[in-house]
Tab-separated table of C-alpha atoms in Angstrom:
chain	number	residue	atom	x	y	z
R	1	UNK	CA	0.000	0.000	0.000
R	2	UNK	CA	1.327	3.263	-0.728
R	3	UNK	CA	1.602	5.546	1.848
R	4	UNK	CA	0.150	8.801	0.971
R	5	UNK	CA	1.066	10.774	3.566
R	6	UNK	CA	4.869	10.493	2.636
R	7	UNK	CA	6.099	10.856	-0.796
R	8	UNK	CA	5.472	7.761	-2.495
R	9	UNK	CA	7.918	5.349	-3.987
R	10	UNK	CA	7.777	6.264	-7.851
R	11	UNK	CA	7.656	2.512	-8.838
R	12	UNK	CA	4.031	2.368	-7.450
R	13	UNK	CA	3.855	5.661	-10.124
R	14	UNK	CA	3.274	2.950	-13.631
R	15	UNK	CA	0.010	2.165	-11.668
R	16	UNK	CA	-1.602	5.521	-12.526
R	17	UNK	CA	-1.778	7.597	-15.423
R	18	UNK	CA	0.167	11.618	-16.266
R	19	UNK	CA	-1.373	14.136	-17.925
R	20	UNK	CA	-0.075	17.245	-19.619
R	21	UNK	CA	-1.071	20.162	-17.799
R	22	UNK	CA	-3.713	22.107	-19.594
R	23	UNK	CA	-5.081	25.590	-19.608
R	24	UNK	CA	-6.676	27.582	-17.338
R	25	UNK	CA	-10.152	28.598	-17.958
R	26	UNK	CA	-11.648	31.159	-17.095
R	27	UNK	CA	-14.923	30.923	-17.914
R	28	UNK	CA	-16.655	28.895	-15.255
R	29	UNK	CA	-20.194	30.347	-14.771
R	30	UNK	CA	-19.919	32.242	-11.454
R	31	UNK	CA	-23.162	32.428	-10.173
R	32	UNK	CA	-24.174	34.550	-6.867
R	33	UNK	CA	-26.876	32.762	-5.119
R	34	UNK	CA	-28.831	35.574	-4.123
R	35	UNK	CA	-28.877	36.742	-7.414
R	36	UNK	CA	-32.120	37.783	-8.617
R	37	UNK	CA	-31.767	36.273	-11.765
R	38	UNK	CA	-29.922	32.955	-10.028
R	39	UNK	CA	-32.747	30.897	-11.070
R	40	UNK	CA	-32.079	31.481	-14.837
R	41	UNK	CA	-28.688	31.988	-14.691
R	42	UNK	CA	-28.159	28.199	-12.575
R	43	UNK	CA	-30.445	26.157	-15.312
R	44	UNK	CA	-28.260	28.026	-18.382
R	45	UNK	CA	-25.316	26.567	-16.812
R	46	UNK	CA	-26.463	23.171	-16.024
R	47	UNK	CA	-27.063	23.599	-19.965
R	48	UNK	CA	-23.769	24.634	-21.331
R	49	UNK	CA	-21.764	23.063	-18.717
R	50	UNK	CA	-22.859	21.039	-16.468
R	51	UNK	CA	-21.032	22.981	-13.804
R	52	UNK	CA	-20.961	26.280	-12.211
R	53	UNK	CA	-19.082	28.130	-9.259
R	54	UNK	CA	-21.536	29.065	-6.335
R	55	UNK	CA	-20.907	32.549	-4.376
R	56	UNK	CA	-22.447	33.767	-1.297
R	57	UNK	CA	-23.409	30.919	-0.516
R	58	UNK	CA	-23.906	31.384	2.957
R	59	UNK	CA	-22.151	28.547	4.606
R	60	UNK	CA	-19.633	29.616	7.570
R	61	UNK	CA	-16.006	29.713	6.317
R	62	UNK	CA	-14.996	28.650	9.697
R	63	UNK	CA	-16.737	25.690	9.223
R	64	UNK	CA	-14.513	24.941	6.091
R	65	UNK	CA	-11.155	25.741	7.537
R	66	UNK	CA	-11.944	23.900	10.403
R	67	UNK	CA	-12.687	20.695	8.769
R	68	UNK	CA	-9.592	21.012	6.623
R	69	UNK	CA	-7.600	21.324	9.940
R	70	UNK	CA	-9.027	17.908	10.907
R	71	UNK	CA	-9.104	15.846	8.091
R	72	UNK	CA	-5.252	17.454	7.596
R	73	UNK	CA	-4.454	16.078	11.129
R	74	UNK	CA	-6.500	12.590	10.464
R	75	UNK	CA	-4.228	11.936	6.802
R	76	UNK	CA	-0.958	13.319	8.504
R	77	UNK	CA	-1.710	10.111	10.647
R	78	UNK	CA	1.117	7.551	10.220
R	79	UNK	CA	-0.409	5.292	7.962
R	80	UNK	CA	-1.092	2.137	10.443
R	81	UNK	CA	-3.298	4.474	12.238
R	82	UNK	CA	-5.164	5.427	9.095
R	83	UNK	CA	-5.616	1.676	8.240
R	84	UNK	CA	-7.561	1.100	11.323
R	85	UNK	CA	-10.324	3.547	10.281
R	86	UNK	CA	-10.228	1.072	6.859
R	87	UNK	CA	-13.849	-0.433	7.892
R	88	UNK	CA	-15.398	3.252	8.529
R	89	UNK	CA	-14.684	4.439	5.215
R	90	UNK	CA	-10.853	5.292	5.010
R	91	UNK	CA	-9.082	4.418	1.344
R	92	UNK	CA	-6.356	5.127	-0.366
R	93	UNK	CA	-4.893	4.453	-4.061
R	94	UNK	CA	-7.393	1.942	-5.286
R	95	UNK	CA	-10.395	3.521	-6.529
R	96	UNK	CA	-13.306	1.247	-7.102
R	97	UNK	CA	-13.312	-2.533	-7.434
R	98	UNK	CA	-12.371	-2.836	-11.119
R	99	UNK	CA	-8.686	-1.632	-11.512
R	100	UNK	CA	-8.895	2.133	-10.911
R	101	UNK	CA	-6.180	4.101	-9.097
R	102	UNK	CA	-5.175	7.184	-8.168
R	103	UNK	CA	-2.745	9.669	-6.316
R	104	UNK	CA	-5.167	9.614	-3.189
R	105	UNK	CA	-6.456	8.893	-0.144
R	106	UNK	CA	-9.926	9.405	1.136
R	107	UNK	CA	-12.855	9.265	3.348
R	108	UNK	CA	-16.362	7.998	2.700
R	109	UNK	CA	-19.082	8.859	5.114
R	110	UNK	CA	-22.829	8.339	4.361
R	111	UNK	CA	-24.726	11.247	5.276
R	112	UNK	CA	-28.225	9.797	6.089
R	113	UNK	CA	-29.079	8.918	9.274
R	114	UNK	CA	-27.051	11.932	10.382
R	115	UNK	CA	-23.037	10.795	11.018
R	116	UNK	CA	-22.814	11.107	14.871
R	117	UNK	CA	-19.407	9.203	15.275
R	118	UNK	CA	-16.652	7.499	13.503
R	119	UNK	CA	-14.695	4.874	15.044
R	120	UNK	CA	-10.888	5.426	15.386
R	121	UNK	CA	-11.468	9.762	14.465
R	122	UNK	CA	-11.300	12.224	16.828
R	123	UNK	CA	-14.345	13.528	18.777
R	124	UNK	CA	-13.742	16.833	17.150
R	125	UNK	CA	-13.087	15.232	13.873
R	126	UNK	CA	-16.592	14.142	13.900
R	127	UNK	CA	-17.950	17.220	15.174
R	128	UNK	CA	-16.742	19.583	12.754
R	129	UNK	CA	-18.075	16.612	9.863
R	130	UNK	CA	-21.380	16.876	11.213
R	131	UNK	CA	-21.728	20.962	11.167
R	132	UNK	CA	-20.077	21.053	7.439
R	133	UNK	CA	-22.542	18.234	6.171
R	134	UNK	CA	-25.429	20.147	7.845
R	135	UNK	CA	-24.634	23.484	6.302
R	136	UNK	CA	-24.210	21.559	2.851
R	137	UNK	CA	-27.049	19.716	3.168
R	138	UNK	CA	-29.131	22.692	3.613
R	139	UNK	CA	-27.498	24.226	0.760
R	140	UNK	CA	-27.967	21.249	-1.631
R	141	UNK	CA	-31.541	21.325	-0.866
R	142	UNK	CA	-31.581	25.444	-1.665
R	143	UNK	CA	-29.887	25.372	-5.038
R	144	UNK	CA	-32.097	22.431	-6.348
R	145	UNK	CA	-34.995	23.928	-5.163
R	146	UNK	CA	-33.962	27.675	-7.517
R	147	UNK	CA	-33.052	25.146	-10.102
R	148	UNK	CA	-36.689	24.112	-10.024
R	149	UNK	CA	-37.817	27.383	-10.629
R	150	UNK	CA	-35.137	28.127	-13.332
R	151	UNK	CA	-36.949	24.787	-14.937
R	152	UNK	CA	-40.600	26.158	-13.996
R	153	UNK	CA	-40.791	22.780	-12.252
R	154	UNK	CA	-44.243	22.500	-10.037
R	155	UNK	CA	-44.291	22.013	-7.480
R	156	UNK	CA	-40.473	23.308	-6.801
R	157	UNK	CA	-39.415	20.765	-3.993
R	158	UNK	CA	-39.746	18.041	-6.920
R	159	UNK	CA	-35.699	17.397	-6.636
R	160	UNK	CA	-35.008	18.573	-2.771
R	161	UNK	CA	-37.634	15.722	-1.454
R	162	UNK	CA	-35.051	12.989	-2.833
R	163	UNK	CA	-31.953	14.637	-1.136
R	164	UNK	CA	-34.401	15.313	2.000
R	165	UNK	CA	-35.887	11.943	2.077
R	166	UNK	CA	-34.821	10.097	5.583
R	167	UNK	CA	-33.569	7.038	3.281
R	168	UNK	CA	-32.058	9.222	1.363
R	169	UNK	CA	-28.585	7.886	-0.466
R	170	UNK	CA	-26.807	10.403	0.164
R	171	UNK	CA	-22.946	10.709	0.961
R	172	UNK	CA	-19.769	12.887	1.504
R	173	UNK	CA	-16.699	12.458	0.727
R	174	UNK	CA	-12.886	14.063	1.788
R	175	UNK	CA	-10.086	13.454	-0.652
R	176	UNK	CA	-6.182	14.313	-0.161
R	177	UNK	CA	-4.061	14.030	-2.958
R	178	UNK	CA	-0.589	14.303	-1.677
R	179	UNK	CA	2.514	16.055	-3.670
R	180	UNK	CA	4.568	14.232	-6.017
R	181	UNK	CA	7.658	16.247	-6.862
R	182	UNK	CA	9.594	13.423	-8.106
R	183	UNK	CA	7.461	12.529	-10.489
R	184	UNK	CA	7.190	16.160	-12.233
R	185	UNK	CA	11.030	16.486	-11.760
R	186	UNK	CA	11.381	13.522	-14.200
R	187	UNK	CA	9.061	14.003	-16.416
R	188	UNK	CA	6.672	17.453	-16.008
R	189	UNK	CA	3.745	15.730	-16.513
R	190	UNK	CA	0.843	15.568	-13.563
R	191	UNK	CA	0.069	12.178	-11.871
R	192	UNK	CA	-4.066	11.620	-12.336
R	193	UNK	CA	-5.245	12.113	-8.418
R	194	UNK	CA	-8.718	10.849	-9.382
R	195	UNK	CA	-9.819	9.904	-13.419
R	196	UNK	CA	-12.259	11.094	-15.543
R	197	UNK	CA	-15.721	10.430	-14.694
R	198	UNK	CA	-19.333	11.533	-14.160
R	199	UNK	CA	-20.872	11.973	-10.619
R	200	UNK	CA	-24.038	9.424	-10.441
R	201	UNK	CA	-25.929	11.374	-8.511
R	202	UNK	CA	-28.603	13.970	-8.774
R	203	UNK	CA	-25.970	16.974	-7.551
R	204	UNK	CA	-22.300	17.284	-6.143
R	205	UNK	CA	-21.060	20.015	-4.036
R	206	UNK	CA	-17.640	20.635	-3.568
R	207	UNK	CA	-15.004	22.870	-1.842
R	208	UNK	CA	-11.268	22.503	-1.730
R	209	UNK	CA	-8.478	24.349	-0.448
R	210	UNK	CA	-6.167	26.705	-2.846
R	211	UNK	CA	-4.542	24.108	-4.678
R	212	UNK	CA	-5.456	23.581	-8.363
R	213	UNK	CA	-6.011	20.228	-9.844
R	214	UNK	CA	-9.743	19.700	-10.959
R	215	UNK	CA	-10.375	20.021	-14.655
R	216	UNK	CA	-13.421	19.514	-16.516
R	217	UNK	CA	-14.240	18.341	-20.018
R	218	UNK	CA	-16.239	21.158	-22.161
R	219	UNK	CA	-18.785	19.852	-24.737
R	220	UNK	CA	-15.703	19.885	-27.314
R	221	UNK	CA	-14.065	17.650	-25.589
R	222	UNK	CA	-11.071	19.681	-24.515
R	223	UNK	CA	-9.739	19.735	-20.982
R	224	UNK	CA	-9.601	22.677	-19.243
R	225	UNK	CA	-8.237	23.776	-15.691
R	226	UNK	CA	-10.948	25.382	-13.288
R	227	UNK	CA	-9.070	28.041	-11.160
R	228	UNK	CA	-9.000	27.023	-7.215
R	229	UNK	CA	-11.321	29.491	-4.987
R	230	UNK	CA	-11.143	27.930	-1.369
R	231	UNK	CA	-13.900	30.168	-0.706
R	232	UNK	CA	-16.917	29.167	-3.086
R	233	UNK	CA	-18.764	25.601	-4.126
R	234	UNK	CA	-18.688	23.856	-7.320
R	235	UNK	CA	-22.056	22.760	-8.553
R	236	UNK	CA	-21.768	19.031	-10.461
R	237	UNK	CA	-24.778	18.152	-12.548
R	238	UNK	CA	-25.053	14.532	-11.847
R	239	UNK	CA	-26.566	11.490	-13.691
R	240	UNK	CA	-29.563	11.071	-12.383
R	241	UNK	CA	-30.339	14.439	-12.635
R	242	UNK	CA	-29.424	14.380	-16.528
R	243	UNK	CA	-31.809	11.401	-16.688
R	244	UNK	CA	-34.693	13.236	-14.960
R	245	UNK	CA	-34.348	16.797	-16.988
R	246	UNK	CA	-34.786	13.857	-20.144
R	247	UNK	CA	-30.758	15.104	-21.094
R	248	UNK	CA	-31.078	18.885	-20.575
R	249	UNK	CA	-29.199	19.163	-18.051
R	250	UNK	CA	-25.760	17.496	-18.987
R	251	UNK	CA	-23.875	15.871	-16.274
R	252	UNK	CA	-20.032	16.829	-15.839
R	253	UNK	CA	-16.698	14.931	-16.987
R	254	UNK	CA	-14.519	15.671	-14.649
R	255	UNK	CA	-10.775	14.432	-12.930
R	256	UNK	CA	-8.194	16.135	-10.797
R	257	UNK	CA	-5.064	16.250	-11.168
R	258	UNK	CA	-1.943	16.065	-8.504
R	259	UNK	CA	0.106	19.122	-7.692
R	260	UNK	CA	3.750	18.253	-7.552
R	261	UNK	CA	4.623	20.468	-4.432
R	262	UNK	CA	1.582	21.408	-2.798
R	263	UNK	CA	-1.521	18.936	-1.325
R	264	UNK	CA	-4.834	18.934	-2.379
R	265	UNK	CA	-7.812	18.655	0.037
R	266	UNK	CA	-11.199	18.538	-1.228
R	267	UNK	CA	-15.049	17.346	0.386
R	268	UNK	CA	-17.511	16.695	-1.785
R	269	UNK	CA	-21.440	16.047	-0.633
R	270	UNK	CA	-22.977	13.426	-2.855
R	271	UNK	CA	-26.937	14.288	-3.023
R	272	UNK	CA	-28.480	11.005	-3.866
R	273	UNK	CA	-32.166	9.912	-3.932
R	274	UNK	CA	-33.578	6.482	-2.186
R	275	UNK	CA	-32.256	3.539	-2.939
R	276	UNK	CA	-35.954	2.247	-4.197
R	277	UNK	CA	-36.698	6.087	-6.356
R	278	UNK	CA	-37.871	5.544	-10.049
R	279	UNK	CA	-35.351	7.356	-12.187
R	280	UNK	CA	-37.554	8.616	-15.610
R	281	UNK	CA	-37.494	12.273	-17.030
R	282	UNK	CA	-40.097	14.190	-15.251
R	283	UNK	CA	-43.300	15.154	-17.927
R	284	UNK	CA	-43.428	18.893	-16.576
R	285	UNK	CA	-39.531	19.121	-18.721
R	286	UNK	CA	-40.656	17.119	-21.850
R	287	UNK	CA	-42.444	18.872	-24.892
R	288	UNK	CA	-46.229	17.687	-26.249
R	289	UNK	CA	-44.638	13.841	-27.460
R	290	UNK	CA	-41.557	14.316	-26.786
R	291	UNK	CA	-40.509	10.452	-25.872
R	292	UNK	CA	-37.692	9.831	-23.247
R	293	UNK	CA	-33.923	9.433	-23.598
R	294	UNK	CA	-33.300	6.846	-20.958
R	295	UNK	CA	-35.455	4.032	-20.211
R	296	UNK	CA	-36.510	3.576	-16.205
R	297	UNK	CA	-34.626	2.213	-13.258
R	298	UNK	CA	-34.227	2.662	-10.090
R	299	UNK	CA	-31.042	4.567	-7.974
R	300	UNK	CA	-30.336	1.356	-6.719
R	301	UNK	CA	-29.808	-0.192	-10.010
R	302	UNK	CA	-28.024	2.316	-11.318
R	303	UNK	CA	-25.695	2.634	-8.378
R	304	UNK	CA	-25.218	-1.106	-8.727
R	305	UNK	CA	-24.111	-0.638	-12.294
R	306	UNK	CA	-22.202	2.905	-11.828
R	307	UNK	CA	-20.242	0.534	-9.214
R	308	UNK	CA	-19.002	-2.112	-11.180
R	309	UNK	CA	-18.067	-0.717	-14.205
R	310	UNK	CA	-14.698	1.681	-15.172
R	311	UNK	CA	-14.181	4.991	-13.616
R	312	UNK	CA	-14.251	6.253	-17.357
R	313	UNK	CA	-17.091	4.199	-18.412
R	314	UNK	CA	-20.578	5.963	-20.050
R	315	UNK	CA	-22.433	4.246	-17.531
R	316	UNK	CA	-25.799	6.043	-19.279
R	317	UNK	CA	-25.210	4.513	-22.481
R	318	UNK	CA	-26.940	1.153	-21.154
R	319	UNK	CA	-30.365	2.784	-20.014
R	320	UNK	CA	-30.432	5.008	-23.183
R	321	UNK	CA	-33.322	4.111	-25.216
R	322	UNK	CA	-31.904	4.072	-28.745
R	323	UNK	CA	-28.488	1.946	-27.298
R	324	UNK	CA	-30.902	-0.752	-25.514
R	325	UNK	CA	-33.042	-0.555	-29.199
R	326	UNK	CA	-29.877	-2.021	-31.446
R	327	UNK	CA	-28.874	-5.229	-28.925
C-alpha cells in the first residue's frame, strides 16, 4: 500500500496515469446565489456546462477551515493508524473494485441517518463533519430547489424531497491528494489524483483548499483547468439528474489532477435519492410527445451498475433508449 502521507515510492507511479497540464479557464459560470436572476442563470449553466461556481453561498467559512484542519491532522496520521479507520470508510490508491487508481487517499461517510461518530477519528473530527454536512445539506436542498424554478418545475421541492428523504442515499466524501515532486522532476507531466468520470448522482457540491487540480471536459471535448477558490462551491450536474431533466441538463466529466509540491484537500457532498426512487425524465420538462432518452430504473440499479463498471465508463449509455433498441 502506498503511503500517501509520505512521498510515495515512484515505482508504485506505472500504476496511474500523467497528464499534460492544460489551460486555465476562465470561464466557469460564477453564479451569486442571491442573485435575482440565479434561477435562470443556474439552469443556463447546467445547460452549457454542467457545472458552475456558487458565491455567497452562505455557509460559515470557519466551518470549512476547520474541517480542513481535521481531516489534515487525520491523513498526517502515520499510515497504520489510518488503516484502522479502513472499515469506517478510510481508502487510499485503489479507486473502485475494477482496476482504478489514483494519487489519493480518502474518506467515505454516508450522510443519512445523520453521522454522529466514527470509530478510530477524533471527537472533534466528527464534530466539525457533522456541522459542514449540515450546512451543505441545507445548501444542496436550496440550489435544487432555484433550479426548479429556473426549470418552472411545479411544485419546486420536486428534486429537494429525494436529497431530503430520511432514506435518502446520500454521501460525503474528503479526498487528499498528496505532492509528487519526483514525479514532475522527471518528467513534467501531472500524476491523475482521481480519473475522468461523471458523478451518479442527482448533484455534487464541492469545496477545496487553494490548490489547483480539478479540470473539466467542455462539450468539445477539450480539458480545461478550473481556477482554485477555497472560498466558493462547485455545482456538479449529476446522472440522475441528466436522466430526470430527459438530457437537458448534462452531467459533468470531470478528474483532478496532482500538484507536484503542494496537497490537495477537497469534500464533496454526494446528493443522492432512495435507494428504491424511479429514475424517468419528469413530464413537466418534456415537450407535447416528446418520448424519453433513458429508459426507467431505479437509484439502486443504477448505483449497482455505476459501481461495477470503469471509472471512465458511459455508464448512461446502457439505459439510453436508442443503445438498448440495437442489442
Amino acid at each position: 500500500m502506498v503511503v500517501l502521507s509520505q512521498p510515495a515510492a515512484l515505482e508504485h507511479c506505472s500504476l496511474i496515469k500523467t497528464c499534460k497540464p492544460t489551460c486555465v479557464f476562465t470561464g466557469i459560470p460564477v453564479i451569486d446565489l442571491r442573485d435575482p436572476e440565479a434561477k435562470t442563470l443556474i439552469v443556463k449553466a447546467c445547460e452549457e456546462y454542467g457545472f458552475f461556481k456558487l458565491i455567497n453561498h452562505g455557509v460559515p467559512m470557519e466551518f470549512m477551515t476547520r474541517l480542513e484542519a481535521e481531516a489534515l491532522s487525520f491523513f498526517n496520521l502515520p499510515q497504520s493508524d489510518k488503516d484502522k479507520a479502513t472499515p469506517f470508510g478510510y481508502g487510499s490508491n485503489k479507486i473502485g473494485p475494477n482496476g482504478d487508481v489514483g494519487w489519493i487517499e480518502y474518506l467515505l461517510v454516508n450522510t443519512n441517518p445523520q453521522l454522529t461518530s466514527l470509530k478510530t477519528l477524533s471527537e472533534n473530527f466528527c464534530y466539525e463533519v457533522n456541522d459542514y454536512i449540515l450546512a451543505v445539506k441545507r445548501l444542496a436542498f436550496e440550489v435544487v430547489e432555484i433550479m426548479a424554478d429556473g426549470l418552472e418545475i411545479e411544485p419546486r421541492n420536486v428534486l429537494s424531497r429525494l436529497l431530503r428523504d430520511e432514506k435518502s442515499d446520500s454521501c460525503f466524501r474528503l479526498n487528499h491528494y498528496p505532492p509528487c515532486p519526483q514525479l514532475q522532476a522527471l518528467s513534467g507531466r501531472n500524476l491523475i489524483g482521481f480519473g475522468e468520470h461523471t458523478d451518479p448522482q442527482i448533484i455534487s457540491i464541492l469545496r477545496s483548499n487553494n490548490t489547483s487540480g480539478l479540470q473539466i471536459c467542455l462539450r468539445d471535448r477539450t480539458w480545461v483547468s478550473v481556477p482554485p477558490d477555497q472560498t466558493s462551491f462547485f455545482i456538479s450536474v449529476g446522472d440522475t439528474l441528466q436522466v430526470m431533466s430527459n438530457g437537458r441538463l448534462r452531467s459533468v466529466l470531470h478528474r483532478v489532477l496532482t500538484d507536484s509540491m503542494k496537497s490537495r484537500v477537497s469534500m464533496i457532498y454526494f446528493g443522492g435519492p432512495p435507494m428504491s426512487e424511479k429514475i424517468v425524465a419528469l413530464p413537466c420538462l418534456m415537450a407535447k410527445g416528446e418520448e424519453s432518452l433513458y429508459k426507467e430504473f431505479t437509484w439502486w440499479e443504477y448505483k449497482t451498475c455505476a459501481y461495477k463498471s470503469r471509472l471512465g465508463a458511459n455508464r448512461l449509455g446502457l439505459f439510453e433508449k436508442t443503445a438498448n433498441a440495437s442489442l
